Amino acid sequence: MPTALEKARQAPDSMKARILSAARKLFGEYGFHGVTTRMIAKEVGIDISTLHYHWGEKQELYEAVLTDLSDEIRAKLVEIEDLVHGKPLAVRLEVAIDVMCDHIFGNPESANLMLFSYFSKNRLTSDIDVRLTRHLANIAVAMGLAVDKSQVPPQANARVLAVWNSVINFAAGESFFRPLLRVDPQTYVDVVKETLKFILIPAFTQKG
Amino acid sequence: MPTALEKARQAPDSMKARILSAARKLFGEYGFHGVTTRMIAKEVGIDISTLHYHWGEKQELYEAVLTDLSDEIRAKLVEIEDLVHGKPLAVRLEVAIDVMCDHIFGNPESANLMLFSYFSKNRLTSDIDVRLTRHLANIAVAMGLAVDKSQVPPQANARVLAVWNSVINFAAGESFFRPLLRVDPQTYVDVVKETLKFILIPAFTQKG
DNA sequence: ATTTGATTCCATCTTTTGATGGACAAATCT
DNA sequence: AGATTTGTCCATCAAAAGATGGAATCAAAT
């Protein structure tokens, strides 16, 4: 039996899915406390009670957004893993950076949501934590930073986190950073990719 | 004639300064919309009207917190610059990472405030932008990424930003990341320093 | 045609929140 | 001392925000 969220995803034009989508966009822009149910309802063009009818409390809707995000990221990581399987590390990194950047710049609210869930004390679910831990372990092993998935040293996880953070930071902070760099959107993406490669590839490919 | 903020800093036990300090702590934890004036007043142990008497609107108080933060960061950057002046790049980076980490882990709300001001659409002042632009240019020149302070290419600024972000991310995200790494607070700081050096130093010191 | 169930909106409630006026006390000035 | 300014709290307001009950609408089932 599909969960409510899965149903919503199956019918992307359903009211429930439209609300989720609008909520995701707004929560990504302003954070949990920066968004009111009325803002979401207005974005969809419906009444607040319709929103409550489909999703219940505001917090439930927010949790659904985070779960949705987590699923999306997991899917993307699997896709990248398939893409780079068997390739040498430098190539893996390069492809991963490209694909991740393209995805995250295409869905900038994802990066914002992630940062909000990392840094805000308003963390409502530990769901993302568990999933992220697994992802980290997988990536660490794939990058040769650990041999055993269940025995990843903190240093290895920290290195993966550093890479991960670098990517989502530039995406989430575009509206702040791009004016600083004084470049247009396309150039910004290119500069970010180049910068990430410049910084990350030497560290992981030098020596043995 | 000193501004209100300067006065508050001169007398750190004054009511105005105590309010600013509490506000800074709470805004750093929960963001602008996640904090109510009543929360701040309660933290200080005063009535809301006393808060309004000293600081006026909530937004004015928030802006004062950001200005305060900006001053603090600037002072720290100057301190680091003095410390590493004339040293080779690898050493500069190492010392900068150590000092910056120690400072930012000692004031974790600073990192959070910075992230909030970067990524939230609720940006109320462009003060930080201007100052940060100058800092970036200075650091870029100091790192040999640009020759002229007033002509820093976007690539150079992006590289400095990447370093900068890496540091504040690990600090702001400690409550989220540390459980993931399963280490105690002191070990966390050490692992972060090691990781940052591992990633950043090779990128900037390899080849010519 | 009637019943049933799912959706949607309007009106409304309660709590939270930002903000202020005024009383009162302490400190400062004349 | 008496007047004035400063600082603090209590009571209260108005707007915002989360939430709900119930009526109206519509489609599907009987």
CSV table of C-alpha atoms (C1' of nucleotides) in Angstrom, one decimal:
chain,number,residue,atom,x,y,z
A,1,MET,CA,0.0,0.0,0.0
A,2,PRO,CA,1.5,3.3,-1.1
A,3,THR,CA,2.1,6.0,1.4
A,4,ALA,CA,0.4,9.3,1.0
A,5,LEU,CA,3.6,10.8,-0.2
A,6,GLU,CA,4.1,8.1,-2.9
A,7,LYS,CA,0.6,8.6,-4.1
A,8,ALA,CA,1.3,12.3,-4.3
A,9,ARG,CA,4.3,11.7,-6.4
A,10,GLN,CA,2.5,9.2,-8.6
A,11,ALA,CA,0.0,11.9,-9.6
A,12,PRO,CA,2.0,15.1,-9.9
A,13,ASP,CA,-1.0,17.2,-10.8
A,14,SER,CA,-3.0,16.2,-7.8
A,15,MET,CA,-3.8,18.8,-5.3
A,16,LYS,CA,-1.7,17.1,-2.7
A,17,ALA,CA,1.3,17.0,-4.9
A,18,ARG,CA,0.8,20.7,-6.0
A,19,ILE,CA,0.8,21.7,-2.3
A,20,LEU,CA,3.9,19.7,-1.6
A,21,SER,CA,5.6,21.3,-4.5
A,22,ALA,CA,4.7,24.8,-3.5
A,23,ALA,CA,5.6,24.0,0.1
A,24,ARG,CA,9.0,22.8,-1.0
A,25,LYS,CA,9.7,25.9,-3.0
A,26,LEU,CA,8.7,28.2,-0.2
A,27,PHE,CA,10.3,26.3,2.7
A,28,GLY,CA,13.5,26.2,0.6
A,29,GLU,CA,13.4,30.0,0.2
A,30,TYR,CA,12.5,31.1,3.7
A,31,GLY,CA,12.9,28.2,6.1
A,32,PHE,CA,10.2,26.6,8.3
A,33,HIS,CA,9.4,29.6,10.4
A,34,GLY,CA,9.7,32.0,7.5
A,35,VAL,CA,6.7,30.4,5.7
A,36,THR,CA,3.1,30.6,6.7
A,37,THR,CA,0.4,28.1,5.7
A,38,ARG,CA,-1.3,31.1,4.1
A,39,MET,CA,1.7,31.7,1.9
A,40,ILE,CA,1.7,28.2,0.7
A,41,ALA,CA,-2.1,28.2,0.0
A,42,LYS,CA,-1.8,31.4,-1.9
A,43,GLU,CA,1.1,30.0,-4.0
A,44,VAL,CA,-1.1,27.1,-5.0
A,45,GLY,CA,-4.2,29.3,-5.3
A,46,ILE,CA,-6.3,27.5,-2.7
A,47,ASP,CA,-7.7,28.1,0.8
A,48,ILE,CA,-5.8,27.2,3.9
A,49,SER,CA,-8.3,24.6,4.9
A,50,THR,CA,-7.7,22.7,1.7
A,51,LEU,CA,-4.1,22.6,2.6
A,52,HIS,CA,-4.9,21.3,6.1
A,53,TYR,CA,-7.3,18.8,4.6
A,54,HIS,CA,-4.6,17.2,2.6
A,55,TRP,CA,-1.5,17.5,4.9
A,56,GLY,CA,-2.7,18.1,8.4
A,57,GLU,CA,-0.4,20.3,10.5
A,58,LYS,CA,2.3,22.5,9.0
A,59,GLN,CA,5.0,20.4,10.6
A,60,GLU,CA,3.7,17.3,8.8
A,61,LEU,CA,3.9,19.0,5.5
A,62,TYR,CA,7.5,20.2,6.3
A,63,GLU,CA,8.5,16.6,7.2
A,64,ALA,CA,7.0,15.4,3.9
A,65,VAL,CA,9.1,18.0,2.1
A,66,LEU,CA,12.2,16.7,3.8
A,67,THR,CA,11.4,13.1,3.1
A,68,ASP,CA,10.8,14.0,-0.5
A,69,LEU,CA,14.1,15.8,-0.7
A,70,SER,CA,15.9,12.8,0.9
A,71,ASP,CA,14.4,10.4,-1.7
A,72,GLU,CA,15.5,12.7,-4.5
A,73,ILE,CA,19.0,13.0,-3.3
A,74,ARG,CA,19.3,9.3,-2.8
A,75,ALA,CA,18.1,8.7,-6.4
A,76,LYS,CA,20.6,11.2,-7.7
A,77,LEU,CA,23.5,9.5,-5.8
A,78,VAL,CA,22.5,6.1,-7.2
A,79,GLU,CA,22.4,7.6,-10.7
A,80,ILE,CA,25.9,9.1,-10.2
A,81,GLU,CA,27.3,5.9,-8.8
A,82,ASP,CA,26.0,4.0,-11.9
A,83,LEU,CA,27.5,6.6,-14.1
A,84,VAL,CA,31.0,6.5,-12.7
A,85,HIS,CA,31.2,2.9,-11.7
A,86,GLY,CA,34.7,1.5,-12.4
A,87,LYS,CA,36.2,4.8,-13.5
A,88,PRO,CA,39.4,6.1,-11.9
A,89,LEU,CA,38.9,8.4,-8.9
A,90,ALA,CA,39.7,11.7,-10.6
A,91,VAL,CA,37.1,10.9,-13.3
A,92,ARG,CA,34.6,9.9,-10.7
A,93,LEU,CA,35.0,13.2,-8.9
A,94,GLU,CA,34.8,15.2,-12.0
A,95,VAL,CA,31.7,13.5,-13.2
A,96,ALA,CA,30.1,13.6,-9.8
A,97,ILE,CA,30.8,17.3,-9.5
A,98,ASP,CA,29.3,18.0,-12.9
A,99,VAL,CA,26.2,15.9,-12.4
A,100,MET,CA,25.6,17.1,-8.9
A,101,CYS,CA,26.0,20.8,-9.9
A,102,ASP,CA,23.7,20.5,-12.8
A,103,HIS,CA,21.1,18.8,-10.6
A,104,ILE,CA,21.4,21.1,-7.7
A,105,PHE,CA,21.5,24.3,-9.7
A,106,GLY,CA,18.4,23.1,-11.5
A,107,ASN,CA,16.7,22.6,-8.1
A,108,PRO,CA,18.2,25.3,-6.0
A,109,GLU,CA,15.6,24.9,-3.2
A,110,SER,CA,17.0,21.5,-2.6
A,111,ALA,CA,20.3,22.9,-1.5
A,112,ASN,CA,18.6,25.4,0.7
A,113,LEU,CA,16.4,22.8,2.3
A,114,MET,CA,19.4,20.7,3.1
A,115,LEU,CA,21.2,23.5,4.7
A,116,PHE,CA,18.2,24.5,6.7
A,117,SER,CA,17.8,20.9,8.0
A,118,TYR,CA,21.5,20.8,8.8
A,119,PHE,CA,21.9,24.0,10.7
A,120,SER,CA,18.6,24.9,12.1
A,121,LYS,CA,17.7,23.7,15.5
A,122,ASN,CA,14.3,23.1,14.3
A,123,ARG,CA,15.1,19.6,13.2
A,124,LEU,CA,11.9,17.7,13.3
A,125,THR,CA,12.9,14.3,12.0
A,126,SER,CA,15.9,12.1,12.3
A,127,ASP,CA,15.1,10.4,9.0
A,128,ILE,CA,17.5,12.4,6.9
A,129,ASP,CA,20.3,11.7,9.4
A,130,VAL,CA,20.0,8.0,9.0
A,131,ARG,CA,19.9,8.1,5.3
A,132,LEU,CA,22.7,10.5,5.0
A,133,THR,CA,24.9,8.3,7.2
A,134,ARG,CA,24.4,5.4,4.8
A,135,HIS,CA,25.1,7.6,1.8
A,136,LEU,CA,28.3,8.9,3.4
A,137,ALA,CA,29.5,5.4,4.1
A,138,ASN,CA,28.8,4.3,0.5
A,139,ILE,CA,30.6,7.2,-1.0
A,140,ALA,CA,33.5,6.9,1.4
A,141,VAL,CA,34.0,3.3,0.3
A,142,ALA,CA,33.5,4.2,-3.4
A,143,MET,CA,36.2,6.8,-3.1
A,144,GLY,CA,38.6,4.4,-1.5
A,145,LEU,CA,38.6,6.3,1.9
A,146,ALA,CA,37.4,3.2,3.7
A,147,VAL,CA,37.3,-0.5,3.0
A,148,ASP,CA,34.3,-1.6,5.1
A,149,LYS,CA,31.0,0.1,4.7
A,150,SER,CA,30.2,-0.5,8.4
A,151,GLN,CA,33.6,0.7,9.6
A,152,VAL,CA,34.1,4.1,8.1
A,153,PRO,CA,36.6,6.2,10.2
A,154,PRO,CA,35.4,9.8,11.0
A,155,GLN,CA,38.2,11.3,8.9
A,156,ALA,CA,36.7,9.5,5.8
A,157,ASN,CA,33.2,10.7,6.5
A,158,ALA,CA,34.5,14.2,7.2
A,159,ARG,CA,36.2,14.3,3.8
A,160,VAL,CA,33.0,13.2,2.0
A,161,LEU,CA,31.0,15.8,3.9
A,162,ALA,CA,33.5,18.5,2.9
A,163,VAL,CA,33.0,17.6,-0.7
A,164,TRP,CA,29.2,17.4,-0.3
A,165,ASN,CA,29.0,20.7,1.5
A,166,SER,CA,31.1,22.5,-1.0
A,167,VAL,CA,28.6,21.6,-3.8
A,168,ILE,CA,25.4,22.6,-2.0
A,169,ASN,CA,26.9,25.7,-0.6
A,170,PHE,CA,27.5,27.3,-3.9
A,171,ALA,CA,24.1,26.4,-5.1
A,172,ALA,CA,22.2,27.5,-2.0
A,173,GLY,CA,24.2,30.8,-1.8
A,174,GLU,CA,23.9,31.7,-5.5
A,175,SER,CA,21.7,34.7,-4.8
A,176,PHE,CA,24.3,36.0,-2.4
A,177,PHE,CA,27.6,34.9,-4.0
A,178,ARG,CA,26.8,35.6,-7.7
A,179,PRO,CA,26.6,39.4,-7.3
A,180,LEU,CA,29.9,39.2,-5.4
A,181,LEU,CA,31.5,37.4,-8.3
A,182,ARG,CA,29.7,39.7,-10.8
A,183,VAL,CA,29.0,37.0,-13.3
A,184,ASP,CA,25.8,35.8,-15.1
A,185,PRO,CA,24.0,32.6,-14.0
A,186,GLN,CA,25.6,30.4,-16.6
A,187,THR,CA,29.1,31.6,-15.9
A,188,TYR,CA,28.4,31.2,-12.2
A,189,VAL,CA,27.7,27.5,-12.7
A,190,ASP,CA,30.8,27.1,-14.8
A,191,VAL,CA,33.0,28.9,-12.3
A,192,VAL,CA,31.6,26.8,-9.5
A,193,LYS,CA,32.3,23.6,-11.3
A,194,GLU,CA,35.8,24.7,-12.1
A,195,THR,CA,36.5,25.8,-8.6
A,196,LEU,CA,35.2,22.6,-7.1
A,197,LYS,CA,37.4,20.6,-9.4
A,198,PHE,CA,40.4,22.8,-8.7
A,199,ILE,CA,40.0,22.3,-4.9
A,200,LEU,CA,38.8,18.8,-4.6
A,201,ILE,CA,40.6,16.7,-7.2
A,202,PRO,CA,44.2,17.4,-6.1
A,203,ALA,CA,43.4,16.4,-2.5
A,204,PHE,CA,42.0,13.0,-3.4
A,205,THR,CA,44.3,12.1,-6.3
A,206,GLN,CA,47.7,13.2,-5.1
A,207,LYS,CA,50.2,10.5,-3.9
A,208,GLY,CA,49.0,7.0,-3.0
B,1,MET,CA,29.8,60.6,18.8
B,2,PRO,CA,29.6,56.8,19.3
B,3,THR,CA,26.7,54.9,17.7
B,4,ALA,CA,24.3,53.0,19.9
B,5,LEU,CA,26.1,49.8,18.9
B,6,GLU,CA,29.5,51.1,19.9
B,7,LYS,CA,28.1,52.2,23.2
B,8,ALA,CA,26.7,48.8,23.8
B,9,ARG,CA,30.0,47.3,23.1
B,10,GLN,CA,31.9,49.6,25.3
B,11,ALA,CA,29.7,48.6,28.3
B,12,PRO,CA,29.3,44.9,27.9
B,13,ASP,CA,27.2,44.6,31.0
B,14,SER,CA,24.7,47.3,30.0
B,15,MET,CA,21.2,46.2,29.4
B,16,LYS,CA,21.5,47.1,25.7
B,17,ALA,CA,24.6,44.9,25.3
B,18,ARG,CA,23.0,42.0,27.2
B,19,ILE,CA,20.0,42.1,24.9
B,20,LEU,CA,22.3,42.2,21.9
B,21,SER,CA,24.2,39.2,23.1
B,22,ALA,CA,21.1,37.2,23.8
B,23,ALA,CA,19.6,38.1,20.5
B,24,ARG,CA,22.8,37.1,18.7
B,25,LYS,CA,22.7,33.7,20.4
B,26,LEU,CA,19.1,33.0,19.6
B,27,PHE,CA,19.1,34.4,16.1
B,28,GLY,CA,22.1,32.2,15.4
B,29,GLU,CA,20.2,29.1,16.6
B,30,TYR,CA,16.8,29.7,15.1
B,31,GLY,CA,17.1,32.4,12.4
B,32,PHE,CA,15.2,35.6,12.2
B,33,HIS,CA,11.7,34.2,11.9
B,34,GLY,CA,12.4,31.4,14.4
B,35,VAL,CA,13.0,33.8,17.3
B,36,THR,CA,10.4,36.0,19.0
B,37,THR,CA,11.0,39.1,20.9
B,38,ARG,CA,9.6,37.3,23.9
B,39,MET,CA,12.2,34.6,23.6
B,40,ILE,CA,15.0,37.2,23.7
B,41,ALA,CA,13.4,39.0,26.6
B,42,LYS,CA,13.0,35.8,28.5
B,43,GLU,CA,16.6,34.8,27.8
B,44,VAL,CA,17.8,38.2,29.3
B,45,GLY,CA,15.2,38.0,32.1
B,46,ILE,CA,13.4,41.2,31.2
B,47,ASP,CA,10.1,42.4,29.8
B,48,ILE,CA,9.5,42.8,26.1
B,49,SER,CA,8.9,46.5,26.4
B,50,THR,CA,12.4,47.0,27.9
B,51,LEU,CA,13.7,45.3,24.8
B,52,HIS,CA,11.8,47.6,22.6
B,53,TYR,CA,12.8,50.6,24.6
B,54,HIS,CA,16.5,49.8,23.9
B,55,TRP,CA,16.4,48.5,20.4
B,56,GLY,CA,13.2,49.5,18.7
B,57,GLU,CA,11.9,47.0,16.2
B,58,LYS,CA,12.9,43.4,16.0
B,59,GLN,CA,14.5,44.0,12.6
B,60,GLU,CA,16.7,46.8,14.0
B,61,LEU,CA,18.0,44.4,16.6
B,62,TYR,CA,18.7,41.8,14.0
B,63,GLU,CA,20.6,44.2,11.8
B,64,ALA,CA,22.6,45.2,14.9
B,65,VAL,CA,23.5,41.6,15.4
B,66,LEU,CA,24.7,41.3,11.8
B,67,THR,CA,26.7,44.4,12.0
B,68,ASP,CA,28.3,43.2,15.2
B,69,LEU,CA,29.1,39.9,13.5
B,70,SER,CA,30.6,41.6,10.5
B,71,ASP,CA,32.9,43.7,12.7
B,72,GLU,CA,34.0,40.6,14.6
B,73,ILE,CA,34.8,38.7,11.4
B,74,ARG,CA,36.7,41.6,10.0
B,75,ALA,CA,38.8,41.9,13.2
B,76,LYS,CA,39.6,38.2,13.0
B,77,LEU,CA,40.7,38.4,9.4
B,78,VAL,CA,43.0,41.2,10.2
B,79,GLU,CA,44.4,39.3,13.1
B,80,ILE,CA,45.1,36.3,10.9
B,81,GLU,CA,46.6,38.4,8.2
B,82,ASP,CA,49.1,39.9,10.7
B,83,LEU,CA,49.9,36.4,12.0
B,84,VAL,CA,50.7,34.9,8.6
B,85,HIS,CA,52.2,37.9,6.9
B,86,GLY,CA,55.2,37.0,4.8
B,87,LYS,CA,54.9,33.2,5.4
B,88,PRO,CA,54.7,30.8,2.4
B,89,LEU,CA,51.2,29.9,1.2
B,90,ALA,CA,51.0,26.4,2.7
B,91,VAL,CA,51.8,27.8,6.1
B,92,ARG,CA,49.3,30.7,5.7
B,93,LEU,CA,46.6,28.2,4.9
B,94,GLU,CA,47.4,26.0,7.8
B,95,VAL,CA,47.5,28.8,10.3
B,96,ALA,CA,44.4,30.5,8.9
B,97,ILE,CA,42.5,27.2,9.2
B,98,ASP,CA,43.6,26.6,12.7
B,99,VAL,CA,42.9,30.2,13.9
B,100,MET,CA,39.6,30.4,12.1
B,101,CYS,CA,38.4,27.0,13.4
B,102,ASP,CA,39.3,27.8,16.9
B,103,HIS,CA,37.5,31.1,16.7
B,104,ILE,CA,34.4,29.9,15.0
B,105,PHE,CA,34.1,26.8,17.1
B,106,GLY,CA,34.3,29.0,20.1
B,107,ASN,CA,31.5,31.2,18.7
B,108,PRO,CA,29.3,28.7,16.9
B,109,GLU,CA,26.4,31.1,16.5
B,110,SER,CA,28.7,33.3,14.3
B,111,ALA,CA,28.8,30.6,11.7
B,112,ASN,CA,25.1,30.0,11.8
B,113,LEU,CA,24.4,33.7,11.5
B,114,MET,CA,26.6,33.9,8.5
B,115,LEU,CA,24.8,31.0,6.8
B,116,PHE,CA,21.4,32.5,7.6
B,117,SER,CA,22.5,35.8,6.1
B,118,TYR,CA,23.9,34.1,3.0
B,119,PHE,CA,21.1,31.7,2.2
B,120,SER,CA,17.9,33.2,3.6
B,121,LYS,CA,15.9,35.5,1.4
B,122,ASN,CA,15.3,37.6,4.4
B,123,ARG,CA,18.4,39.6,3.9
B,124,LEU,CA,17.8,43.0,5.5
B,125,THR,CA,21.0,44.7,4.9
B,126,SER,CA,23.6,44.9,2.2
B,127,ASP,CA,26.2,45.9,4.6
B,128,ILE,CA,27.7,42.4,5.0
B,129,ASP,CA,27.9,42.1,1.2
B,130,VAL,CA,30.1,45.1,0.7
B,131,ARG,CA,32.4,44.2,3.6
B,132,LEU,CA,32.7,40.6,2.4
B,133,THR,CA,33.5,41.7,-1.1
B,134,ARG,CA,36.5,43.7,0.3
B,135,HIS,CA,37.6,40.8,2.5
B,136,LEU,CA,37.5,38.4,-0.5
B,137,ALA,CA,39.6,40.7,-2.6
B,138,ASN,CA,42.2,41.1,0.1
B,139,ILE,CA,42.4,37.4,0.7
B,140,ALA,CA,42.6,36.6,-3.0
B,141,VAL,CA,45.5,38.9,-3.4
B,142,ALA,CA,47.2,37.6,-0.2
B,143,MET,CA,46.9,34.1,-1.6
B,144,GLY,CA,48.4,35.0,-4.9
B,145,LEU,CA,45.2,34.4,-6.8
B,146,ALA,CA,45.1,37.9,-8.0
B,147,VAL,CA,47.6,40.8,-8.4
B,148,ASP,CA,45.3,43.8,-8.2
B,149,LYS,CA,42.9,44.2,-5.4
B,150,SER,CA,40.4,46.0,-7.6
B,151,GLN,CA,40.7,43.5,-10.4
B,152,VAL,CA,40.0,40.1,-8.9
B,153,PRO,CA,38.7,37.5,-11.4
B,154,PRO,CA,35.6,35.6,-10.4
B,155,GLN,CA,37.6,32.3,-10.3
B,156,ALA,CA,39.8,33.8,-7.6
B,157,ASN,CA,36.9,35.0,-5.5
B,158,ALA,CA,35.2,31.6,-5.9
B,159,ARG,CA,38.2,29.8,-4.6
B,160,VAL,CA,38.4,32.0,-1.5
B,161,LEU,CA,34.7,31.5,-1.0
B,162,ALA,CA,35.1,27.8,-1.2
B,163,VAL,CA,37.7,27.8,1.6
B,164,TRP,CA,35.7,30.2,3.7
B,165,ASN,CA,32.5,28.2,3.3
B,166,SER,CA,34.2,25.0,4.2
B,167,VAL,CA,35.3,26.4,7.5
B,168,ILE,CA,32.0,27.8,8.6
B,169,ASN,CA,30.0,24.8,7.4
B,170,PHE,CA,31.6,22.4,9.7
B,171,ALA,CA,31.2,24.8,12.6
B,172,ALA,CA,27.6,25.7,11.9
B,173,GLY,CA,26.7,22.1,11.2
B,174,GLU,CA,28.4,20.5,14.2
B,175,SER,CA,25.1,19.5,16.0
B,176,PHE,CA,24.2,17.7,12.8
B,177,PHE,CA,27.6,16.4,11.6
B,178,ARG,CA,29.2,15.3,14.9
B,179,PRO,CA,26.7,12.6,15.6
B,180,LEU,CA,27.2,11.3,12.1
B,181,LEU,CA,30.9,11.1,12.7
B,182,ARG,CA,30.4,9.7,16.2
B,183,VAL,CA,33.2,11.7,17.8
B,184,ASP,CA,33.4,13.9,20.9
B,185,PRO,CA,33.5,17.7,20.6
B,186,GLN,CA,37.3,18.0,20.8
B,187,THR,CA,37.9,15.2,18.3
B,188,TYR,CA,35.4,16.8,16.0
B,189,VAL,CA,37.4,20.1,15.9
B,190,ASP,CA,40.6,18.1,15.3
B,191,VAL,CA,39.0,16.0,12.5
B,192,VAL,CA,37.6,19.1,10.9
B,193,LYS,CA,41.0,20.9,10.9
B,194,GLU,CA,42.7,17.8,9.5
B,195,THR,CA,40.1,17.5,6.8
B,196,LEU,CA,40.2,21.1,5.8
B,197,LYS,CA,44.0,21.0,5.5
B,198,PHE,CA,43.8,17.7,3.6
B,199,ILE,CA,41.5,19.2,1.1
B,200,LEU,CA,42.6,22.8,0.8
B,201,ILE,CA,46.4,22.7,1.0
B,202,PRO,CA,47.1,20.5,-2.0
B,203,ALA,CA,44.8,22.5,-4.3
B,204,PHE,CA,46.6,25.7,-3.6
B,205,THR,CA,50.2,24.5,-3.3
B,206,GLN,CA,50.6,22.0,-6.1
B,207,LYS,CA,52.5,23.0,-9.2
B,208,GLY,CA,53.3,26.6,-9.9
C,1,DA,C1',-32.8,9.8,-8.4
C,2,DT,C1',-30.7,9.1,-4.3
C,3,DT,C1',-26.9,8.2,-1.5
C,4,DT,C1',-22.3,8.4,-0.4
C,5,DG,C1',-17.8,10.1,-0.1
C,6,DA,C1',-14.3,13.2,-1.4
C,7,DT,C1',-13.0,18.2,-2.0
C,8,DT,C1',-13.2,22.9,-1.5
C,9,DC,C1',-14.2,27.3,0.5
C,10,DC,C1',-16.1,30.6,4.0
C,11,DA,C1',-16.4,32.1,8.6
C,12,DT,C1',-14.5,31.8,12.7
C,13,DC,C1',-11.7,30.6,16.9
C,14,DT,C1',-7.6,30.6,19.7
C,15,DT,C1',-2.9,31.5,20.3
C,16,DT,C1',1.1,33.8,19.2
C,17,DT,C1',3.5,37.8,18.2
C,18,DG,C1',5.1,42.5,17.4
C,19,DA,C1',4.4,46.7,19.4
C,20,DT,C1',2.8,50.7,22.6
C,21,DG,C1',0.9,53.7,26.4
C,22,DG,C1',1.1,54.7,30.9
C,23,DA,C1',2.4,54.0,35.8
C,24,DC,C1',6.1,53.6,38.9
C,25,DA,C1',10.7,53.9,40.6
C,26,DA,C1',15.4,55.1,40.5
C,27,DA,C1',18.9,58.1,39.1
C,28,DT,C1',20.4,62.7,37.6
C,29,DC,C1',20.2,67.4,37.3
C,30,DT,C1',19.1,72.4,39.1
D,1,DA,C1',14.1,69.6,47.9
D,2,DG,C1',11.9,69.6,43.7
D,3,DA,C1',12.0,68.8,38.7
D,4,DT,C1',13.5,66.0,35.0
D,5,DT,C1',15.3,62.3,32.7
D,6,DT,C1',16.0,57.3,32.3
D,7,DG,C1',14.9,52.7,32.8
D,8,DT,C1',11.6,49.0,33.8
D,9,DC,C1',7.3,46.5,34.1
D,10,DC,C1',2.2,45.7,33.7
D,11,DA,C1',-1.7,45.8,30.9
D,12,DT,C1',-3.3,45.8,26.6
D,13,DC,C1',-3.9,46.3,21.5
D,14,DA,C1',-3.9,44.9,16.7
D,15,DA,C1',-2.3,42.0,13.4
D,16,DA,C1',-0.7,37.5,12.0
D,17,DA,C1',-0.9,32.7,12.1
D,18,DG,C1',-2.3,27.9,13.0
D,19,DA,C1',-6.2,25.4,13.0
D,20,DT,C1',-11.2,23.7,12.6
D,21,DG,C1',-16.4,23.2,11.8
D,22,DG,C1',-19.7,23.2,8.7
D,23,DA,C1',-21.9,24.3,4.4
D,24,DA,C1',-21.7,23.9,-0.6
D,25,DT,C1',-20.1,21.4,-4.7
D,26,DC,C1',-19.2,17.6,-7.5
D,27,DA,C1',-18.4,13.0,-9.0
D,28,DA,C1',-19.0,8.2,-8.4
D,29,DA,C1',-21.7,4.4,-6.7
D,30,DT,C1',-26.2,2.2,-5.8
